[in-house]
């Protein structure tokens, strides 16, 4: 029987100050996601991107971040986690400035891509350094809980800070938020963070890096285009190429001594189920957040600042449930805590699916709060379930896979559900007589385009166009809400049935904040 009396040395003030430094990238990345969605209408007005270009502006960051996470983890093992963190922070700051002053959609897409690659250096480095700095399991559990909570705090602050910036400055100001945060990290990091590298780290396989990107990007492109314009040769071909390259990637990983991605982990049902649940939940979250933020501004008529304030209940609900979930998991099986949370999210999605364009703001805000409240347990416990279900020697690889599924899921949500919502809008919007042909094309493309077009029309024609466009956009959000409810309920049942990890306080050998180990079949280890 193991005890905690012989636990490793306790972390001191320097480590806790270092944790504050490591929380900065997490805060920044969560702020960045929420702020960007809030800025979408202003980017549309300032740069006039097409619907396809706007989706790439939003999701290219997540695609490349997800694609490079495992790669950057391997590089960090070789050159040092602190060094990689500082290099990535500097690159993120420079790319943020470039994005802020982009003068056309192509430039903004390119700088967002650079931000994605730089961002991929931040999350794996912070988690690895936390594990190195906090050897005591109890302290490490507290440190990781604080780290996760900072993500929720960023979601809460993002709409308010971003709304204030958009109220008084141009859209590019939201990208400059990252500059002072990265500057502080560059100054404090060398003083407070230890260097850590794996002397036995495997060689970086550049072929695997190229194959992973060549598999992910064509698949996402194909899904977007099919949802937007229907089935045609080019997107189907892209899908086929991506899937084919994916097969080559998997086969190569199985032959390497140090694979970029260890697919042997997927043989564990607990690992596989938790990962799929996190992926699908992030898919729904990405598409839902995109449409709710636009609904509040373009349908509800709220200013960016007010829209940010209306999003606060959801963010605070996420913070509360993220903090309470580990405590609940000490008494109840973590799978049950996550499943109940997903049920709450499903209720929120149902509310979104029933909202209308004339009196739906209160219902949308309430439903969105339920969606986020239900997501707290998954955010707080999901990574622990994934890492805890893997063998100890593969915890680092499992953590990188978990991060990748989260980021890829968010990007997939924007790409797929965003495209579904756009397709519903385009099929439902009616362009009244009196709208010029060129302007009608823009109005039929996006709600932002319809509102801009309406400014140059007679009051009667403008009112008809705006009413139709807002109703069509709301129909798109309703469809996304319905999809989200079905996925949340399905994954809730899956988690409750498959994952058998006991409550963290269920036995003497349990350590607070740690998920008990499980065997290859996903059952509690004896």
mmCIF file of C-alpha atoms in Angstrom, residues 73-79 81 197-204 258:
data_model
loop_
_atom_site.group_PDB
_atom_site.id
_atom_site.type_symbol
_atom_site.label_atom_id
_atom_site.label_comp_id
_atom_site.label_asym_id
_atom_site.label_seq_id
_atom_site.Cartn_x
_atom_site.Cartn_y
_atom_site.Cartn_z
ATOM 1 C CA UNK A 73 6.700 18.748 -28.030
ATOM 2 C CA UNK A 74 9.467 16.700 -29.637
ATOM 3 C CA UNK A 75 11.532 19.812 -30.362
ATOM 4 C CA UNK A 76 11.115 20.926 -26.745
ATOM 5 C CA UNK A 77 12.454 17.572 -25.560
ATOM 6 C CA UNK A 78 15.577 18.126 -27.665
ATOM 7 C CA UNK A 79 16.435 21.814 -27.142
ATOM 8 C CA UNK A 81 11.211 23.372 -22.821
ATOM 9 C CA UNK A 197 15.047 18.605 -21.576
ATOM 10 C CA UNK A 198 14.932 14.877 -22.197
ATOM 11 C CA UNK A 199 18.457 13.652 -22.865
ATOM 12 C CA UNK A 200 17.049 10.480 -24.432
ATOM 13 C CA UNK A 201 14.468 12.197 -26.634
ATOM 14 C CA UNK A 202 13.867 10.605 -29.998
ATOM 15 C CA UNK A 203 14.951 12.100 -33.277
ATOM 16 C CA UNK A 204 12.491 14.502 -34.905
ATOM 17 C CA UNK A 258 10.402 7.265 -31.792
#
